[in-house]
Tab-separated table of C-alpha atoms and ligand atoms in Angstrom:
chain	number	residue	atom	x	y	z
A	1	MET	CA	39.400	48.238	-21.383
A	2	GLY	CA	41.505	51.206	-20.157
A	3	ALA	CA	45.062	51.819	-21.316
A	4	SER	CA	46.444	51.007	-17.850
A	5	THR	CA	44.644	47.628	-17.824
A	6	VAL	CA	46.127	46.766	-21.210
A	7	ALA	CA	49.597	47.843	-20.035
A	8	ALA	CA	49.216	45.807	-16.827
A	9	GLN	CA	48.222	42.684	-18.793
A	10	GLN	CA	51.183	43.090	-21.133
A	11	VAL	CA	53.660	43.576	-18.295
A	12	ARG	CA	52.161	40.579	-16.473
A	13	ALA	CA	52.485	38.427	-19.624
A	14	ASP	CA	56.067	39.585	-20.222
A	15	PHE	CA	56.994	38.809	-16.609
A	16	THR	CA	55.516	35.329	-16.913
A	17	ALA	CA	57.425	34.638	-20.141
A	18	LEU	CA	60.662	35.945	-18.608
A	19	TYR	CA	60.608	34.322	-15.168
A	20	GLY	CA	58.475	31.247	-15.892
A	21	ALA	CA	55.656	32.001	-13.405
A	22	ALA	CA	52.990	34.687	-13.026
A	23	PRO	CA	53.906	37.714	-10.852
A	24	ASP	CA	52.396	38.262	-7.413
A	25	GLY	CA	51.055	41.614	-8.634
A	26	VAL	CA	51.382	44.595	-10.980
A	27	TRP	CA	51.850	48.238	-9.903
A	28	SER	CA	52.332	51.567	-11.666
A	29	ALA	CA	53.796	54.956	-10.715
A	30	PRO	CA	53.677	58.131	-12.823
A	31	GLY	CA	56.155	60.752	-13.952
A	32	ARG	CA	55.333	64.365	-13.092
A	33	VAL	CA	55.520	67.946	-14.239
A	34	ASN	CA	56.000	70.710	-11.745
A	35	LEU	CA	53.544	73.564	-12.184
A	36	ILE	CA	55.535	75.953	-9.978
A	37	GLY	CA	58.071	75.774	-7.133
A	38	GLU	CA	61.419	74.903	-8.723
A	39	HIS	CA	64.584	74.219	-6.716
A	40	THR	CA	62.649	75.013	-3.554
A	41	ASP	CA	62.360	71.434	-2.278
A	42	TYR	CA	65.894	71.132	-0.907
A	43	ASN	CA	65.355	74.540	0.713
A	44	ASP	CA	62.401	73.200	2.743
A	45	GLY	CA	60.047	75.263	0.548
A	46	PHE	CA	56.844	74.811	-1.433
A	47	VAL	CA	56.265	72.883	-4.669
A	48	MET	CA	53.238	72.146	-6.795
A	49	PRO	CA	53.644	69.170	-9.125
A	50	PHE	CA	51.013	67.048	-10.787
A	51	ALA	CA	51.235	63.490	-12.093
A	52	LEU	CA	51.449	62.726	-15.808
A	53	PRO	CA	49.491	59.935	-17.496
A	54	HIS	CA	52.911	58.453	-18.373
A	55	VAL	CA	53.750	55.647	-15.974
A	56	THR	CA	56.308	53.027	-15.095
A	57	THR	CA	54.621	49.656	-14.645
A	58	ALA	CA	56.196	46.848	-12.610
A	59	ALA	CA	55.269	43.188	-12.293
A	60	VAL	CA	56.812	41.852	-9.105
A	61	SER	CA	57.075	38.615	-7.127
A	62	ARG	CA	58.621	38.031	-3.729
A	63	ARG	CA	61.685	35.848	-3.272
A	64	THR	CA	63.007	34.412	-0.055
A	65	ASP	CA	66.618	33.668	-1.016
A	66	GLY	CA	68.232	37.125	-0.791
A	67	VAL	CA	68.303	37.605	-4.572
A	68	LEU	CA	67.019	40.550	-6.594
A	69	ARG	CA	66.364	39.970	-10.294
A	70	LEU	CA	65.677	43.007	-12.467
A	71	HIS	CA	64.592	43.336	-16.056
A	72	SER	CA	63.399	46.296	-18.097
A	73	GLY	CA	61.560	46.009	-21.374
A	74	ASP	CA	62.927	49.446	-22.333
A	75	VAL	CA	66.630	48.712	-22.013
A	76	ASP	CA	68.752	46.334	-24.076
A	77	GLY	CA	70.235	43.565	-22.004
A	78	GLY	CA	68.988	40.600	-20.061
A	79	VAL	CA	68.020	39.979	-16.464
A	80	ALA	CA	70.352	41.560	-13.872
A	81	GLU	CA	70.806	39.346	-10.832
A	82	LEU	CA	72.048	40.898	-7.588
A	83	ALA	CA	72.658	39.545	-4.091
A	84	LEU	CA	70.868	41.762	-1.541
A	85	ASP	CA	73.744	41.512	0.924
A	86	ALA	CA	76.146	42.843	-1.698
A	87	LEU	CA	74.157	45.997	-2.581
A	88	THR	CA	76.535	48.910	-2.019
A	89	PRO	CA	75.851	52.625	-2.507
A	90	GLY	CA	77.658	54.205	-5.446
A	91	GLU	CA	78.574	50.969	-7.189
A	92	ASP	CA	75.757	50.482	-9.701
A	93	HIS	CA	75.907	52.995	-12.498
A	94	ASP	CA	73.141	51.940	-14.842
A	95	TRP	CA	69.348	52.023	-14.518
A	96	THR	CA	69.401	49.120	-12.038
A	97	ALA	CA	70.793	51.510	-9.387
A	98	TYR	CA	67.290	52.993	-8.894
A	99	PRO	CA	65.373	49.794	-8.049
A	100	SER	CA	68.414	48.312	-6.256
A	101	GLY	CA	68.722	51.537	-4.262
A	102	VAL	CA	65.105	51.254	-3.128
A	103	VAL	CA	65.648	47.687	-1.925
A	104	TRP	CA	68.860	48.797	-0.195
A	105	ALA	CA	67.070	51.753	1.497
A	106	LEU	CA	64.207	49.535	2.695
A	107	ARG	CA	66.576	46.972	4.155
A	108	GLU	CA	68.819	49.618	5.671
A	109	ALA	CA	65.749	51.046	7.438
A	110	GLY	CA	65.188	47.593	8.925
A	111	HIS	CA	62.414	46.319	6.676
A	112	PRO	CA	62.532	42.555	6.110
A	113	VAL	CA	62.781	42.429	2.303
A	114	THR	CA	64.229	39.060	1.281
A	115	GLY	CA	64.313	39.379	-2.498
A	116	ALA	CA	62.208	40.003	-5.583
A	117	ASP	CA	61.801	39.294	-9.261
A	118	ILE	CA	60.914	42.518	-11.084
A	119	HIS	CA	60.016	43.282	-14.692
A	120	LEU	CA	59.482	46.917	-15.675
A	121	SER	CA	58.104	48.821	-18.606
A	122	SER	CA	57.771	52.596	-18.819
A	123	THR	CA	56.091	55.276	-20.912
A	124	VAL	CA	57.776	58.127	-18.986
A	125	PRO	CA	60.322	59.817	-21.292
A	126	THR	CA	63.833	59.538	-19.801
A	127	GLY	CA	66.171	62.507	-19.324
A	128	ALA	CA	63.294	64.877	-20.125
A	129	GLY	CA	62.889	66.377	-16.645
A	130	LEU	CA	59.667	64.390	-16.136
A	131	SER	CA	60.855	62.221	-13.218
A	132	SER	CA	61.329	58.879	-14.886
A	133	SER	CA	63.731	57.994	-12.033
A	134	ALA	CA	61.181	58.776	-9.321
A	135	ALA	CA	58.531	56.722	-11.153
A	136	LEU	CA	60.946	53.785	-11.227
A	137	GLU	CA	61.797	54.122	-7.538
A	138	VAL	CA	58.226	54.616	-6.357
A	139	VAL	CA	56.750	51.720	-8.312
A	140	VAL	CA	59.295	49.345	-6.773
A	141	ALA	CA	58.820	50.785	-3.272
A	142	LEU	CA	55.042	50.511	-3.462
A	143	ALA	CA	55.165	46.945	-4.770
A	144	LEU	CA	57.530	45.811	-1.998
A	145	ASN	CA	55.511	47.705	0.618
A	146	ASP	CA	52.430	45.733	-0.456
A	147	LEU	CA	54.090	42.354	-0.963
A	148	TYR	CA	56.027	42.448	2.306
A	149	GLU	CA	53.125	44.106	4.157
A	150	LEU	CA	55.432	46.812	5.486
A	151	GLY	CA	52.572	49.230	6.178
A	152	LEU	CA	54.572	52.303	5.143
A	153	LYS	CA	52.644	55.448	4.276
A	154	ARG	CA	53.023	57.105	0.892
A	155	TRP	CA	55.183	59.929	2.251
A	156	GLU	CA	57.409	57.406	4.008
A	157	LEU	CA	57.901	55.544	0.737
A	158	ALA	CA	58.790	58.861	-0.927
A	159	ARG	CA	61.431	59.548	1.753
A	160	LEU	CA	62.965	56.081	1.304
A	161	CYS	CA	63.050	56.571	-2.471
A	162	GLN	CA	64.760	59.935	-2.017
A	163	ARG	CA	67.333	58.254	0.214
A	164	ALA	CA	67.903	55.625	-2.480
A	165	GLU	CA	68.521	58.390	-5.013
A	166	ASN	CA	70.696	60.570	-2.734
A	167	VAL	CA	72.812	57.880	-1.120
A	168	TYR	CA	72.693	54.807	-3.359
A	169	VAL	CA	72.578	56.489	-6.782
A	170	GLY	CA	74.446	59.575	-5.572
A	171	ALA	CA	72.202	62.336	-6.981
A	172	PRO	CA	71.574	65.124	-4.412
A	173	THR	CA	67.916	65.683	-5.347
A	174	GLY	CA	65.028	66.889	-3.170
A	175	ILE	CA	61.794	65.168	-2.169
A	176	MET	CA	59.405	66.609	-4.766
A	177	ASP	CA	59.507	64.007	-7.518
A	178	GLN	CA	59.068	60.926	-5.353
A	179	THR	CA	56.249	62.566	-3.379
A	180	ALA	CA	54.525	63.612	-6.596
A	181	SER	CA	54.689	60.099	-8.004
A	182	ALA	CA	53.493	58.537	-4.738
A	183	CYS	CA	50.859	61.079	-3.647
A	184	CYS	CA	49.334	62.926	-6.631
A	185	SER	CA	45.663	62.591	-7.415
A	186	ALA	CA	43.864	62.781	-10.800
A	187	GLY	CA	42.433	66.223	-11.621
A	188	HIS	CA	44.592	67.903	-8.973
A	189	ALA	CA	47.947	69.551	-8.451
A	190	LEU	CA	49.729	68.697	-5.204
A	191	PHE	CA	50.580	71.672	-2.979
A	192	LEU	CA	53.398	70.234	-0.889
A	193	ASP	CA	55.300	71.766	1.983
A	194	THR	CA	58.629	69.972	1.662
A	195	ARG	CA	59.607	70.778	5.261
A	196	ASP	CA	57.024	68.518	6.903
A	197	LEU	CA	55.523	66.911	3.774
A	198	SER	CA	52.063	68.286	4.598
A	199	GLN	CA	49.957	68.283	1.460
A	200	LYS	CA	46.876	69.762	-0.082
A	201	GLN	CA	45.274	68.524	-3.287
A	202	ILE	CA	44.308	71.593	-5.349
A	203	PRO	CA	41.652	70.994	-8.047
A	204	PHE	CA	43.304	71.619	-11.423
A	205	ASP	CA	40.902	70.724	-14.206
A	206	LEU	CA	42.050	72.880	-17.100
A	207	ALA	CA	39.844	71.224	-19.714
A	208	ALA	CA	36.710	72.294	-17.817
A	209	GLU	CA	37.889	75.905	-18.156
A	210	GLY	CA	38.795	75.700	-21.858
A	211	MET	CA	42.525	75.695	-21.155
A	212	ARG	CA	45.345	73.270	-21.781
A	213	LEU	CA	48.800	72.660	-20.386
A	214	LEU	CA	51.366	71.577	-22.952
A	215	VAL	CA	54.620	69.858	-22.144
A	216	VAL	CA	57.405	70.598	-24.613
A	217	ASP	CA	60.282	68.143	-24.290
A	218	THR	CA	63.241	69.951	-25.853
A	219	GLN	CA	65.021	66.600	-26.255
A	220	VAL	CA	68.066	68.186	-24.646
A	221	LYS	CA	69.068	65.510	-22.158
A	222	HIS	CA	69.834	66.602	-18.634
A	223	THR	CA	71.455	64.806	-15.747
A	224	HIS	CA	71.415	65.676	-12.069
A	225	SER	CA	74.676	64.087	-11.165
A	226	ASN	CA	76.709	66.319	-13.469
A	227	GLY	CA	77.517	68.785	-10.737
A	228	GLU	CA	75.488	71.875	-11.649
A	229	TYR	CA	72.459	70.805	-9.602
A	230	GLY	CA	74.722	70.087	-6.627
A	231	LYS	CA	76.430	73.471	-7.005
A	232	ARG	CA	73.085	75.282	-6.842
A	233	ARG	CA	72.126	73.270	-3.804
A	234	ALA	CA	75.429	74.030	-2.069
A	235	GLY	CA	75.030	77.748	-2.923
A	236	CYS	CA	71.563	77.783	-1.349
A	237	GLU	CA	72.912	76.110	1.787
A	238	LYS	CA	75.673	78.703	1.935
A	239	GLY	CA	73.018	81.437	1.690
A	240	ALA	CA	71.040	79.917	4.560
A	241	ASP	CA	74.218	79.684	6.660
A	242	LEU	CA	75.170	83.303	5.983
A	243	LEU	CA	71.660	84.415	6.918
A	244	GLY	CA	71.606	82.278	10.054
A	245	VAL	CA	68.501	80.255	9.125
A	246	ASP	CA	67.956	76.491	8.893
A	247	ALA	CA	66.878	76.736	5.266
A	248	LEU	CA	66.028	79.501	2.773
A	249	ARG	CA	62.371	78.691	3.383
A	250	ASP	CA	62.832	80.617	6.644
A	251	VAL	CA	63.522	83.916	4.883
A	252	PRO	CA	60.109	85.647	4.623
A	253	TYR	CA	59.349	87.248	1.272
A	254	ALA	CA	58.712	90.557	3.067
A	255	ASP	CA	62.295	90.459	4.411
A	256	LEU	CA	63.966	89.629	1.109
A	257	ASP	CA	65.552	93.030	0.501
A	258	ALA	CA	67.005	93.135	3.983
A	259	ALA	CA	68.331	89.583	3.571
A	260	LEU	CA	69.948	90.450	0.236
A	261	ALA	CA	71.561	93.518	1.800
A	262	ARG	CA	73.042	91.303	4.525
A	263	LEU	CA	74.611	89.047	1.890
A	264	GLY	CA	76.784	91.965	0.796
A	265	ASP	CA	78.583	91.555	-2.503
A	266	ASP	CA	78.333	87.761	-2.875
A	267	GLU	CA	76.385	88.186	-6.092
A	268	GLU	CA	76.015	84.495	-6.850
A	269	VAL	CA	74.525	83.645	-3.463
A	270	ARG	CA	72.294	86.737	-3.660
A	271	ARG	CA	70.849	85.501	-6.968
A	272	LEU	CA	70.214	81.994	-5.623
A	273	VAL	CA	68.542	83.348	-2.483
A	274	ARG	CA	66.398	85.765	-4.507
A	275	HIS	CA	65.170	82.921	-6.725
A	276	VAL	CA	64.243	80.599	-3.856
A	277	VAL	CA	62.480	83.239	-1.754
A	278	THR	CA	60.521	84.675	-4.692
A	279	GLU	CA	59.692	81.178	-5.981
A	280	ASP	CA	58.130	80.158	-2.661
A	281	GLU	CA	56.010	83.310	-2.873
A	282	ARG	CA	54.994	82.415	-6.437
A	283	VAL	CA	53.803	78.984	-5.311
A	284	GLU	CA	51.625	80.589	-2.645
A	285	ARG	CA	50.278	83.062	-5.220
A	286	VAL	CA	49.414	80.251	-7.661
A	287	VAL	CA	47.630	78.318	-4.909
A	288	SER	CA	45.478	81.293	-3.972
A	289	LEU	CA	44.692	82.116	-7.623
A	290	LEU	CA	43.623	78.530	-8.270
A	291	GLU	CA	41.586	78.427	-5.071
A	292	SER	CA	39.781	81.599	-6.078
A	293	GLY	CA	39.040	80.142	-9.538
A	294	ASP	CA	41.283	82.585	-11.423
A	295	THR	CA	43.192	79.943	-13.367
A	296	ALA	CA	44.215	82.076	-16.360
A	297	ALA	CA	45.910	84.523	-13.969
A	298	ILE	CA	48.527	81.921	-13.006
A	299	GLY	CA	50.042	82.281	-16.514
A	300	PRO	CA	52.121	85.414	-15.776
A	301	VAL	CA	53.286	83.879	-12.477
A	302	LEU	CA	54.642	80.850	-14.343
A	303	THR	CA	56.431	83.178	-16.761
A	304	GLU	CA	57.952	85.161	-13.867
A	305	GLY	CA	59.200	81.850	-12.479
A	306	HIS	CA	60.970	81.134	-15.761
A	307	ALA	CA	62.711	84.515	-15.756
A	308	SER	CA	63.910	83.848	-12.219
A	309	LEU	CA	65.271	80.390	-13.144
A	310	ARG	CA	66.932	81.811	-16.253
A	311	ASP	CA	68.414	85.014	-14.803
A	312	ASP	CA	68.894	84.345	-11.095
A	313	PHE	CA	69.232	80.575	-10.773
A	314	ARG	CA	70.848	80.267	-14.227
A	315	ILE	CA	69.684	76.784	-15.086
A	316	SER	CA	67.783	77.372	-18.319
A	317	CYS	CA	69.251	76.755	-21.773
A	318	PRO	CA	68.655	78.282	-25.233
A	319	GLU	CA	66.140	75.579	-26.205
A	320	LEU	CA	64.004	76.110	-23.073
A	321	ASP	CA	64.124	79.882	-23.532
A	322	LEU	CA	63.072	79.475	-27.149
A	323	VAL	CA	60.003	77.432	-26.126
A	324	VAL	CA	58.984	80.047	-23.562
A	325	ASP	CA	59.584	83.090	-25.792
A	326	THR	CA	57.891	81.522	-28.823
A	327	ALA	CA	54.896	80.277	-26.860
A	328	LEU	CA	54.345	83.687	-25.268
A	329	ALA	CA	54.729	85.464	-28.604
A	330	SER	CA	52.108	83.181	-30.130
A	331	GLY	CA	49.432	83.652	-27.489
A	332	ALA	CA	50.273	81.467	-24.471
A	333	LEU	CA	48.982	82.597	-21.061
A	334	GLY	CA	52.285	81.637	-19.436
A	335	ALA	CA	55.275	79.336	-19.875
A	336	ARG	CA	58.291	78.134	-17.946
A	337	MET	CA	60.912	75.437	-17.780
A	338	THR	CA	59.974	72.599	-15.417
A	339	GLY	CA	62.164	70.240	-13.367
A	340	GLY	CA	65.872	70.374	-12.652
A	341	GLY	CA	66.868	72.447	-15.699
A	342	PHE	CA	69.844	72.402	-18.112
A	343	GLY	CA	67.547	70.829	-20.721
A	344	GLY	CA	64.476	68.684	-20.333
A	345	SER	CA	60.986	70.124	-20.661
A	346	ALA	CA	59.032	73.360	-20.549
A	347	ILE	CA	55.335	73.778	-19.777
A	348	VAL	CA	52.972	76.111	-21.608
A	349	LEU	CA	49.562	77.225	-20.319
A	350	ALA	CA	47.182	78.233	-23.108
A	351	GLU	CA	43.575	78.641	-24.134
A	352	GLU	CA	42.509	75.514	-25.995
A	353	SER	CA	41.981	77.495	-29.224
A	354	ALA	CA	45.590	78.749	-29.162
A	355	VAL	CA	47.192	75.290	-28.878
A	356	PRO	CA	47.611	74.527	-32.622
A	357	THR	CA	49.176	77.956	-33.319
A	358	ILE	CA	51.564	77.681	-30.366
A	359	THR	CA	52.574	74.108	-31.204
A	360	LYS	CA	53.295	75.025	-34.818
A	361	ALA	CA	55.229	78.159	-33.821
A	362	VAL	CA	57.435	76.215	-31.376
A	363	GLU	CA	58.105	73.460	-33.917
A	364	GLU	CA	58.986	76.018	-36.593
A	365	ALA	CA	61.226	77.992	-34.232
A	366	PHE	CA	63.146	74.808	-33.379
A	367	ALA	CA	63.506	73.928	-37.068
A	368	SER	CA	64.780	77.446	-37.893
A	369	ALA	CA	67.310	77.243	-35.076
A	370	SER	CA	68.407	73.792	-36.363
A	371	TYR	CA	67.492	72.251	-32.994
A	372	LYS	CA	66.302	68.666	-32.739
A	373	ALA	CA	62.489	68.569	-33.155
A	374	PRO	CA	60.746	68.961	-29.772
A	375	ARG	CA	58.133	66.512	-28.527
A	376	VAL	CA	54.928	68.353	-27.640
A	377	PHE	CA	52.058	66.752	-25.732
A	378	GLU	CA	49.163	67.773	-23.552
A	379	ALA	CA	49.460	67.022	-19.825
A	380	VAL	CA	46.329	66.034	-17.939
A	381	PRO	CA	46.720	65.860	-14.126
A	382	SER	CA	46.642	62.106	-13.496
A	383	ALA	CA	46.623	59.604	-10.659
A	384	GLY	CA	49.558	58.768	-8.385
A	385	ALA	CA	51.064	55.316	-7.886
A	386	ALA	CA	48.660	52.384	-7.572
A	387	ARG	CA	48.349	48.621	-7.557
A	388	LEU	CA	46.827	47.540	-10.893
A	389	SER	CA	46.326	43.827	-10.292
B	1	GLA	C1	64.747	67.693	-9.866
B	1	GLA	C2	64.867	67.122	-8.461
B	1	GLA	C3	63.810	67.698	-7.539
B	1	GLA	C4	63.771	69.215	-7.601
B	1	GLA	C5	63.752	69.696	-9.052
B	1	GLA	C6	63.871	71.182	-9.164
B	1	GLA	O1	63.565	67.273	-10.450
B	1	GLA	O2	64.751	65.726	-8.492
B	1	GLA	O3	64.024	67.261	-6.222
B	1	GLA	O4	64.843	69.775	-6.893
B	1	GLA	O5	64.795	69.110	-9.813
B	1	GLA	O6	62.750	71.794	-8.641
């Protein structure tokens, strides 16, 4: 029996014990890492995430009385009971804001959701830059889409989840994480154009090529609503305005120098623009390297991306830099921070034989710096959200 079947049975049993009847079904949605394409999604640019094997699992039943009951096996506290008509953006401040926000966004878009009992359990680390929030949103959206036979496509669910996060929760994030959780496919990275959500699944089977991708969770907790993410986003929008384009995606890489010259001495906006335009180009480079079978050659591109996030976008932190520098010094092919920044996780691409040396070096470097021990694990590109039973 696979791990997801065991998890589904447990979540089903816990739901039944909690609510006194078996659920209508069980669904799961994964967290993600982003291979390349950071802070490009709210600039209409390119991203390339893949799904983690870590998932949020939800057992769900319909209700017809306008009540939403929520319970998480990972959080202390009992069942939260909310009236659908009373759901108001900005008023829930704990984890329940994510599933409530999805229900709110569905209803606000005119979908006839009349209530639900939900029990959740997750293996996605929280606050680690691995999209635990998107997994939570997407699993609820997919379950309600199935149970209420709404017929929404995966990308439409992702958009509704993003709206829940932007408007209901109040975090000004892009569309990458929800699309990754909803649309990724095992053994592939998802090349996504965030302007029109067109997608291409790019085969990404590192094990077959003797390589591994490590995730190093620095255990430095990040949050998107703390203002820094929003400031970067506002700076990018200012750059687009000054350049007279809809979004920074519209500045061609070949015209970057001319664009920077037009921004004059606004050094901060120049740095943000330079990161976004070069990062879009890096995504395209990684796609063509992977399509031509030159996987090891993506390593230096990932490392360039880190330098750009550290020096131009300024969202790294000492712990993330230490992972990258130590991994590279001990034989990694490439390394970079992944996700929103200011903490969270880094990814490291390495030959399989180099993994023990790199892992040990990173752990020792953290111990010498008196940092909290990092959590290191191997990331295998896994499946997107699915109904389990
Ligand atoms: C967070 C956001 C995403 C994206 C990344 C940075 O994960 O949720 O929308 O902006 O940061 O690439």
